[in-house]
PDB file of C-alpha atoms in Angstrom:
ATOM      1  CA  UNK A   1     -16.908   5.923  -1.732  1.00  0.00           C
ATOM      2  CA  UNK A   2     -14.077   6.172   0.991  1.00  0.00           C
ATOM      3  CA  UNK A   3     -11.914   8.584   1.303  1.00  0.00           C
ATOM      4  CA  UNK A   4      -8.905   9.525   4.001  1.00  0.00           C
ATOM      5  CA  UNK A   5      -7.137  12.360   5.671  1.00  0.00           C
ATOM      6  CA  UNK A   6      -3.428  12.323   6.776  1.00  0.00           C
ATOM      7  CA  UNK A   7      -3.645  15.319   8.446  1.00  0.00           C
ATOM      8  CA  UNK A   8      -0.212  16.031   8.979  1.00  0.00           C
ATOM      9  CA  UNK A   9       2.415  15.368   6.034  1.00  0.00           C
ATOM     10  CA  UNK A  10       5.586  15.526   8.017  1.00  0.00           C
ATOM     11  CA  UNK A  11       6.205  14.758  11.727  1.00  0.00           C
ATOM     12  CA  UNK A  12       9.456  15.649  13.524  1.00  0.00           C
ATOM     13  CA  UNK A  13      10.037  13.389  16.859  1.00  0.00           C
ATOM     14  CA  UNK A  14      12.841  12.868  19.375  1.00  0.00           C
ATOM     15  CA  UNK A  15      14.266   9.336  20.035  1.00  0.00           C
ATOM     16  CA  UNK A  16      12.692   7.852  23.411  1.00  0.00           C
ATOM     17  CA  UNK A  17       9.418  10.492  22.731  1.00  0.00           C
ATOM     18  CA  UNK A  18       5.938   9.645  22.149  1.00  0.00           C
ATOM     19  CA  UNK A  19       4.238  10.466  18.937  1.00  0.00           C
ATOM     20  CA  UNK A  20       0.386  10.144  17.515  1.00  0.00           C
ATOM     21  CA  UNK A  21      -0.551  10.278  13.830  1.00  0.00           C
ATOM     22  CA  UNK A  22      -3.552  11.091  12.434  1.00  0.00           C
ATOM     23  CA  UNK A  23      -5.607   9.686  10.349  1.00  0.00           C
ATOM     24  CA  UNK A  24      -9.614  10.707   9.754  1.00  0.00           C
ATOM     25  CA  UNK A  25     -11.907   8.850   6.959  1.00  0.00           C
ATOM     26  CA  UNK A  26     -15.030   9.154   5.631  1.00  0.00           C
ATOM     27  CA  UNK A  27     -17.066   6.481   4.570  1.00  0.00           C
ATOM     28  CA  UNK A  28     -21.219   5.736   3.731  1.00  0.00           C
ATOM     29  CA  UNK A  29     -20.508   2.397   5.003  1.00  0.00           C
ATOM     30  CA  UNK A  30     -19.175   0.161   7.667  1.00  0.00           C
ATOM     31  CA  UNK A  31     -15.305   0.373   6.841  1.00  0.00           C
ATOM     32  CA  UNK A  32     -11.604  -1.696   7.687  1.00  0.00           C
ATOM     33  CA  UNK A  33      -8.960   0.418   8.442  1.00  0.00           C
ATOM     34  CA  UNK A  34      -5.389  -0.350   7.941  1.00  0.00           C
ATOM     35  CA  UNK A  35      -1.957   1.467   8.911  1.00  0.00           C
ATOM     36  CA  UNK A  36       0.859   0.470   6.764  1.00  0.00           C
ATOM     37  CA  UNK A  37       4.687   1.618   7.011  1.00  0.00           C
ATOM     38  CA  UNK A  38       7.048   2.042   4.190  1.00  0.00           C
ATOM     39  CA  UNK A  39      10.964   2.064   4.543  1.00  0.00           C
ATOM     40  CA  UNK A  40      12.572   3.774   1.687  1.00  0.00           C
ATOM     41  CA  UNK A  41      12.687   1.943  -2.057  1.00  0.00           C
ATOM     42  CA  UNK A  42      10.887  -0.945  -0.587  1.00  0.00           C
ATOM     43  CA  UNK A  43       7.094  -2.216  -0.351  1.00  0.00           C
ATOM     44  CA  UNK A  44       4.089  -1.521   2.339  1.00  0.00           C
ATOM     45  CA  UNK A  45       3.906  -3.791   5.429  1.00  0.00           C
ATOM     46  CA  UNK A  46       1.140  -3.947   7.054  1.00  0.00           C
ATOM     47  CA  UNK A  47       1.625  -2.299  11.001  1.00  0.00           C
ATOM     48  CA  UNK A  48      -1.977  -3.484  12.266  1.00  0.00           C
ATOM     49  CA  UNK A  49      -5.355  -3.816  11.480  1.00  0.00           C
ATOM     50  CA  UNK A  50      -8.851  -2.333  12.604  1.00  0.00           C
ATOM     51  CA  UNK A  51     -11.481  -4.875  11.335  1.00  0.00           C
ATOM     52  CA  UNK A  52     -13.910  -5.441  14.243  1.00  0.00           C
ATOM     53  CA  UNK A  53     -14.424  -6.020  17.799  1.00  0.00           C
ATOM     54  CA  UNK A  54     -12.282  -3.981  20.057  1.00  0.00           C
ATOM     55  CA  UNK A  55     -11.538  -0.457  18.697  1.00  0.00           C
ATOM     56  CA  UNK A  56      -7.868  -0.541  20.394  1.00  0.00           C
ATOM     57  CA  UNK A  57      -5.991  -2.553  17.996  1.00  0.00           C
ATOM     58  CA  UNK A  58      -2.038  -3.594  19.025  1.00  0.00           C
ATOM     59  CA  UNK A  59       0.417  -3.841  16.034  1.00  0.00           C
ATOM     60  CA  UNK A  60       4.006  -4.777  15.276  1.00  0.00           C
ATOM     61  CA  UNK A  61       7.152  -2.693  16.720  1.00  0.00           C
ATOM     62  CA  UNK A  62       4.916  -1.226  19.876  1.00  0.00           C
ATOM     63  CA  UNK A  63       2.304   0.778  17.477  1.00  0.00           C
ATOM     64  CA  UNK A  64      -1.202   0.589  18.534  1.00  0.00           C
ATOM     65  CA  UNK A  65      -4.090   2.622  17.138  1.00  0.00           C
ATOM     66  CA  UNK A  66      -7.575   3.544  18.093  1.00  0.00           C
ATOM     67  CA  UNK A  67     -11.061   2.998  16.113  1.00  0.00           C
ATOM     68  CA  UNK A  68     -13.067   6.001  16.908  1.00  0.00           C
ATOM     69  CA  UNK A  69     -17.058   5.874  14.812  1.00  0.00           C
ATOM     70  CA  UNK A  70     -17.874   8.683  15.707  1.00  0.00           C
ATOM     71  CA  UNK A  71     -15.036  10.868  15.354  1.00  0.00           C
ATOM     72  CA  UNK A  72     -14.354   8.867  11.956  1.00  0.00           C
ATOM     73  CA  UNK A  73     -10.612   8.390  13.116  1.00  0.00           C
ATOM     74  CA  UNK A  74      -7.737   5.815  13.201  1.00  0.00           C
ATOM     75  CA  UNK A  75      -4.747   7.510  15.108  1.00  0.00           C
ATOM     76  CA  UNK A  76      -1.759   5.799  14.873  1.00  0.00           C
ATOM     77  CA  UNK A  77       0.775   6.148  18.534  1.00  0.00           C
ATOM     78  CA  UNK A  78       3.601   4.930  19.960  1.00  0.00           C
ATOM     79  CA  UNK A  79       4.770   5.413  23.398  1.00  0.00           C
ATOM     80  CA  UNK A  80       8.720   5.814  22.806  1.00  0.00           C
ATOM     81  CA  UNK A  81       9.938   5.836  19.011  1.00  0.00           C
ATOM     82  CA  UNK A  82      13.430   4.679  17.774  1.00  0.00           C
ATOM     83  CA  UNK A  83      15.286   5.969  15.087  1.00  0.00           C
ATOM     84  CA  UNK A  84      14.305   2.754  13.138  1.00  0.00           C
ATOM     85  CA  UNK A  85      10.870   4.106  12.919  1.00  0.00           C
ATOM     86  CA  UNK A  86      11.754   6.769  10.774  1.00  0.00           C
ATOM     87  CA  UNK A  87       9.482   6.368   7.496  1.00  0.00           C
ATOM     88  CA  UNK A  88       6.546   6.512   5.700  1.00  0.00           C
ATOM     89  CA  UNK A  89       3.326   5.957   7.096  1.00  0.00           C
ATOM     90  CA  UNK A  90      -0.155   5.407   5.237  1.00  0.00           C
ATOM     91  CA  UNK A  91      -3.320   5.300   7.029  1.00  0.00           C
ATOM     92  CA  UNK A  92      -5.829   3.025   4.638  1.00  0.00           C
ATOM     93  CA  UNK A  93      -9.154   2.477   4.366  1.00  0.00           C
ATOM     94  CA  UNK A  94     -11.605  -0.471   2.651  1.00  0.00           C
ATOM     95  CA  UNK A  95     -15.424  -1.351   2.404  1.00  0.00           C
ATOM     96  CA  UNK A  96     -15.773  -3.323   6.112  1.00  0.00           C
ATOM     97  CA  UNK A  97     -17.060  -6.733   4.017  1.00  0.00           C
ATOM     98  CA  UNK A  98     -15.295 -10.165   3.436  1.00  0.00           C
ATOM     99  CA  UNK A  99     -13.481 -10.568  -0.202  1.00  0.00           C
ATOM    100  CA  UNK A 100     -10.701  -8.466  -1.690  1.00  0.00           C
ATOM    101  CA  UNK A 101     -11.368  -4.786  -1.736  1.00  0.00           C
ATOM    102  CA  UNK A 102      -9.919  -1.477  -3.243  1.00  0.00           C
ATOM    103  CA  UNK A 103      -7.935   0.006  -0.646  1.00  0.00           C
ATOM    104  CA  UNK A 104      -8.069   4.025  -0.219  1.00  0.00           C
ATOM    105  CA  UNK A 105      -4.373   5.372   0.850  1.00  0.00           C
ATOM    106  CA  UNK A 106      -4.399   8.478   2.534  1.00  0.00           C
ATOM    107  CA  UNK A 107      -0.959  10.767   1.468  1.00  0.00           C
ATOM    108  CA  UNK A 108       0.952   9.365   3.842  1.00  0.00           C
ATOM    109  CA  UNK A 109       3.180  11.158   6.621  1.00  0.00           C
ATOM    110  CA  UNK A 110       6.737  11.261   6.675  1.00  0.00           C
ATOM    111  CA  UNK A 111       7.764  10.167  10.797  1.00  0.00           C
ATOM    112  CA  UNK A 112      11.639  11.653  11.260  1.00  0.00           C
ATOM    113  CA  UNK A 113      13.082  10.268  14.454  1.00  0.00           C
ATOM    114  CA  UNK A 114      15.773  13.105  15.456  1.00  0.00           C
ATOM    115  CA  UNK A 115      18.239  11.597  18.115  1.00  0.00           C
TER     116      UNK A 115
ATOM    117  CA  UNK B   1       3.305 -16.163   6.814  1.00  0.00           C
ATOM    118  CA  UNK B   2       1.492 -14.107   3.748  1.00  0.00           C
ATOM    119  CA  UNK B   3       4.716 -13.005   1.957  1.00  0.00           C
ATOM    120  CA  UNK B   4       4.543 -11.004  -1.620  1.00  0.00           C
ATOM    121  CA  UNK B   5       7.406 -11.687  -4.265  1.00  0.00           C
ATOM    122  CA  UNK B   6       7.939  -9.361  -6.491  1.00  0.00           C
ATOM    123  CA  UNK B   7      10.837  -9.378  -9.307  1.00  0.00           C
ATOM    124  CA  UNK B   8      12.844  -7.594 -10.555  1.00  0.00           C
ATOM    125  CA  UNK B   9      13.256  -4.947  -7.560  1.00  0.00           C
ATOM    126  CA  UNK B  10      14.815  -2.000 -10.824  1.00  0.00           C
ATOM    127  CA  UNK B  11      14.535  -2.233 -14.076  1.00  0.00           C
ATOM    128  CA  UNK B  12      16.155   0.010 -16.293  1.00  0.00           C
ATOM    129  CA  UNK B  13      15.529  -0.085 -20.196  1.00  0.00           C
ATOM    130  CA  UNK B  14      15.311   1.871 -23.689  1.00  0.00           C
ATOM    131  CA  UNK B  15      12.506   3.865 -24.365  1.00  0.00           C
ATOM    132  CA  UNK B  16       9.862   1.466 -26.923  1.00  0.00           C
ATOM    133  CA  UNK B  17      10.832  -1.577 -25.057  1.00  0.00           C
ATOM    134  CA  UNK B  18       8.264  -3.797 -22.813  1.00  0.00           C
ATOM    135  CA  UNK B  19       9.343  -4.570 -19.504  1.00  0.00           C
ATOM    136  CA  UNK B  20       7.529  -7.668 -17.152  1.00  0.00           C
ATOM    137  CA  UNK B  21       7.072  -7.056 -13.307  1.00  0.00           C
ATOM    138  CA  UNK B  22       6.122 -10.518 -11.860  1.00  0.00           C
ATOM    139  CA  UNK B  23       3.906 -10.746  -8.817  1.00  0.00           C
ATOM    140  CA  UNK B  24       3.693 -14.044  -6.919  1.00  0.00           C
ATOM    141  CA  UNK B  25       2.275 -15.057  -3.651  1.00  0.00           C
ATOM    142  CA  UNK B  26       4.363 -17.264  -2.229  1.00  0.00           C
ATOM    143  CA  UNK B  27       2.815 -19.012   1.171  1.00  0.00           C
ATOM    144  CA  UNK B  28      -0.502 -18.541   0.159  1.00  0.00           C
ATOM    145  CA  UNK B  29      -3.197 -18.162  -2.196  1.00  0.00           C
ATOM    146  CA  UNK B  30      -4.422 -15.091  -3.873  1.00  0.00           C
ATOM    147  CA  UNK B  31      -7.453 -15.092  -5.726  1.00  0.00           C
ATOM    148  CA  UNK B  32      -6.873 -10.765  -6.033  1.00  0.00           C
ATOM    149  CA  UNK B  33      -4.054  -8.964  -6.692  1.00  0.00           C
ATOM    150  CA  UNK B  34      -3.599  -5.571  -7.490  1.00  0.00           C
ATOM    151  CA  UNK B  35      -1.425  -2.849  -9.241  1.00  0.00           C
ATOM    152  CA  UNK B  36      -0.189   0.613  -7.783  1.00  0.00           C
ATOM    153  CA  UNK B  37       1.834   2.755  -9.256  1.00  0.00           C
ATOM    154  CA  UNK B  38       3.520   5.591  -6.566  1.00  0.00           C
ATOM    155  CA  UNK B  39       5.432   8.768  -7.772  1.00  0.00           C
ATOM    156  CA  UNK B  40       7.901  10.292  -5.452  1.00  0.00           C
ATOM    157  CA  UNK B  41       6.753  11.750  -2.244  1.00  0.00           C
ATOM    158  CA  UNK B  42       3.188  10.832  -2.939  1.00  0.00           C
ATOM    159  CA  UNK B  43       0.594   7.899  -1.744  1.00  0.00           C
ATOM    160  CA  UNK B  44      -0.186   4.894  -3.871  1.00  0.00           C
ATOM    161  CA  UNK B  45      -2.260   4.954  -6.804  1.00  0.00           C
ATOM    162  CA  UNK B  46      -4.221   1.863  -7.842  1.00  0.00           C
ATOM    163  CA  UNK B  47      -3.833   1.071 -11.615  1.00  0.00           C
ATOM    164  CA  UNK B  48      -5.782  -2.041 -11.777  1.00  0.00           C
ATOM    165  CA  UNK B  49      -7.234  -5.226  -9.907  1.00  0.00           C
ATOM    166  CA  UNK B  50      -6.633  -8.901 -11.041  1.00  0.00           C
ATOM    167  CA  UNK B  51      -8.570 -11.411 -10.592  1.00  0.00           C
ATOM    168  CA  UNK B  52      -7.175 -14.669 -11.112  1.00  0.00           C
ATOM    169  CA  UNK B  53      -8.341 -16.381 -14.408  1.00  0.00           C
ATOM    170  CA  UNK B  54     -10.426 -13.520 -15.688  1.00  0.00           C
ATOM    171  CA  UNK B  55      -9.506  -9.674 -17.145  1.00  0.00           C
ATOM    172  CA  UNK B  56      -7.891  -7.414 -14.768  1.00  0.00           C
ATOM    173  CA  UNK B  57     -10.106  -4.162 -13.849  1.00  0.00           C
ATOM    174  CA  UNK B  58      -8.771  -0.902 -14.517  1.00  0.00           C
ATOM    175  CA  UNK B  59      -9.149   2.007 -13.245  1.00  0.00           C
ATOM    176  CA  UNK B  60      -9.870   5.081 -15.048  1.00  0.00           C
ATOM    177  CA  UNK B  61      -7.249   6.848 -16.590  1.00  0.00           C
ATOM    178  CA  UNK B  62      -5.426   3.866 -16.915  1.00  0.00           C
ATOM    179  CA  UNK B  63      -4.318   2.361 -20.450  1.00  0.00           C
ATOM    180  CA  UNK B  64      -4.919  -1.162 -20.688  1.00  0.00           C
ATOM    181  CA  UNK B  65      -3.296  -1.424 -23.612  1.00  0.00           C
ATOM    182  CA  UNK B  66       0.038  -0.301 -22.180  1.00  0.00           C
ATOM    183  CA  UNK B  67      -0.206  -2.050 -18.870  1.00  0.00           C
ATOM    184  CA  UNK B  68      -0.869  -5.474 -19.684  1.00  0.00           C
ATOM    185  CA  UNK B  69      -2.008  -7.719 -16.723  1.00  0.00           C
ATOM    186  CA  UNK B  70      -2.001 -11.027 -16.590  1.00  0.00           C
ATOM    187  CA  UNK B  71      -3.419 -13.317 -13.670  1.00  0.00           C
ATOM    188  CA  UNK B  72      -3.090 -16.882 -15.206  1.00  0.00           C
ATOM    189  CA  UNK B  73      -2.595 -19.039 -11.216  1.00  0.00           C
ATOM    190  CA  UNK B  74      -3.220 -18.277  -7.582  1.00  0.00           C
ATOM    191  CA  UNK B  75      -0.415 -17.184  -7.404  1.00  0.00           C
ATOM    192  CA  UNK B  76       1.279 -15.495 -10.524  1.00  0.00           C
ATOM    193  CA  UNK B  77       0.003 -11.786 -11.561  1.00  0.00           C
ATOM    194  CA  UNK B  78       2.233 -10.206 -13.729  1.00  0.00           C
ATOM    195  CA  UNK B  79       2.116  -6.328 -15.315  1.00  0.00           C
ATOM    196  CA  UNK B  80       3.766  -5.875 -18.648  1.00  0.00           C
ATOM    197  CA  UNK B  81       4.557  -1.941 -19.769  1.00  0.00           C
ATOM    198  CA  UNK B  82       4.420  -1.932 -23.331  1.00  0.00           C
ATOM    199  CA  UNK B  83       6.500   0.289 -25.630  1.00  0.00           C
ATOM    200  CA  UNK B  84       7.552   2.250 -22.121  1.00  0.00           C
ATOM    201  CA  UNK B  85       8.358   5.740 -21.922  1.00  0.00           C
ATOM    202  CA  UNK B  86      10.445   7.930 -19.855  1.00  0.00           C
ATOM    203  CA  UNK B  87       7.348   9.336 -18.587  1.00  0.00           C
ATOM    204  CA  UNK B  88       6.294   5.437 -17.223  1.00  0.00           C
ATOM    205  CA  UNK B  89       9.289   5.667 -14.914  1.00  0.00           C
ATOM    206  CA  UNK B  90       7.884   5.450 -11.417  1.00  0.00           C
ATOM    207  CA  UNK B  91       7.785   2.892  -8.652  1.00  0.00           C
ATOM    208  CA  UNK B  92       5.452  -0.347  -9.443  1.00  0.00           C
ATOM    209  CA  UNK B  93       3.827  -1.989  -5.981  1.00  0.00           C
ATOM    210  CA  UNK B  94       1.821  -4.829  -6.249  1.00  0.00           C
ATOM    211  CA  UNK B  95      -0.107  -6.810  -3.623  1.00  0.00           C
ATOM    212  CA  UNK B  96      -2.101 -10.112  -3.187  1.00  0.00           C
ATOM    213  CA  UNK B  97      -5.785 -10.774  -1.145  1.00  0.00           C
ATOM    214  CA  UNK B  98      -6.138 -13.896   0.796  1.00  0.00           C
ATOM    215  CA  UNK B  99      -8.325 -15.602  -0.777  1.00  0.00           C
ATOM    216  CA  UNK B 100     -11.822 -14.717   0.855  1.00  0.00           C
ATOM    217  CA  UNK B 101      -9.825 -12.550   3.173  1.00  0.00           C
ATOM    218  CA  UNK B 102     -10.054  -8.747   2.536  1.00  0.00           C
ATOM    219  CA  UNK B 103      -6.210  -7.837   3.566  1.00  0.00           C
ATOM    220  CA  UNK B 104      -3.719  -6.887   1.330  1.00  0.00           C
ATOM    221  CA  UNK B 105       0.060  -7.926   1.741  1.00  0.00           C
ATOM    222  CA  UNK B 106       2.241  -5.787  -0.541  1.00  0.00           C
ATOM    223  CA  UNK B 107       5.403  -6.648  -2.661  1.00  0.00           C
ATOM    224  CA  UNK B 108       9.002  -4.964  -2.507  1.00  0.00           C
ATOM    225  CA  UNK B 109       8.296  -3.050  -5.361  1.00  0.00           C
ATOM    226  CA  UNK B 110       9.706  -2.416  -8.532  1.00  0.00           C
ATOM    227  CA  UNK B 111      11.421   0.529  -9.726  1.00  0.00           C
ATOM    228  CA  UNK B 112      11.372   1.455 -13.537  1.00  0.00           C
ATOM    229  CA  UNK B 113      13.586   3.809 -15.676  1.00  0.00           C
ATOM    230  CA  UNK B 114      13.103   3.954 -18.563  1.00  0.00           C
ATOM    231  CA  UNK B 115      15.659   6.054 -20.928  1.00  0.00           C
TER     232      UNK B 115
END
């Protein structure tokens, strides 16, 4: 079974600053790993997408995040945040094989973009 | 592309009255979708998967008596709360697989109140 840490559950940020969150999993097996954002009353879109190949994996609105085996993590950054950023985000983990999957949400962490 | 309908965004209704949340991929098809239910200030919570012209899988805990899924086309799931109550009033995510793919794209959500 999978399972994921968000290890923090609220992060505080100035506009124009960078900002990292963190995400570790645990897994038996190869995994996918997924970031997803989620503005208030509304669904999850997905932010980017770890599935293979190169561990440094470029999303939508400037996010990147980083594949690390052997630290089991999926840190989530962005150079310079806006206050449009400011939501919910859920680190996400699946079985790393072809076909629909049960996806694993971590807690989530709440990113507050302070002008 | 990959864009989830979901309808009605809220829902309010009486206490021992069924409600239907409709589901529907709309630029592609979905052989999988699945149901979450989320709580304030918490992560996701996967209620049950649907596969398309055979009996949704629930997960434990879940009553699939009272949450009624139906996956009938490629791109129609619906969930169906049965005689709600108050305590059923929570925020209803669904989202659809690619077929063969193992990404999910989520819905808007649905909020419920029941009363």
């Amino acid at each position: 079974a999978q399972s994921v840490t968000q290890l923090d559950s609220q992060v505080p940020v100035f506009e124009e600053a960078p900002v990292e969150l963190r995400c570790n999993y645990s897994s038996s097996v190869s995994v996918y790993l997924f970031w997803y954002v989620q503005y208030p009353n509304q669904g999850l879109q997905l932010l980017l997408k770890y599935l293979s190949g190169s561990t440094l994996v470029k999303g939508i609105n400037g996010f990147e995040a980083e594949f690390n085996k052997s630290q089991t993590s999926f840190h989530l950054r962005k150079p310079s945040v806006h206050i449009s950023d400011t939501a919910e985000y859920f680190c996400a983990v699946t079985k790393g094989i072809q076909g629909a999957q049960k996806l694993v949400f971590g807690q989530g962490t709440r990113l507050t973009i302070n002008p | 592309g990959a864009v989830v309908s979901q309808h009605p965004s809220w829902v309010i209704c009486k206490s021992g009255t069924s409600v239907k949340i409709e589901c529907r991929s709309l630029d592609f098809q979905a052989t999988t979708m699945f149901w979450y239910r989320q709580f304030p200030k918490q992560s996701l919570m996967l209620m049950a998967t649907s596969n398309e012209g055979s009996k949704a899988t629930y997960e434990q805990g879940v009553e699939k008596d009272k949450f009624l899924i139906n996956h009938a086309s490629l791109t129609l799931s619906t969930l169906t709360v049965t005689s709600a109550h108050p305590e059923d009033s929570s925020f209803y995510i669904c989202s659809a697989s690619v077929s063969g793919k193992n990404i999910q794209y989520f819905g808007a959500g649905t909020r419920l109140s029941v009363l």
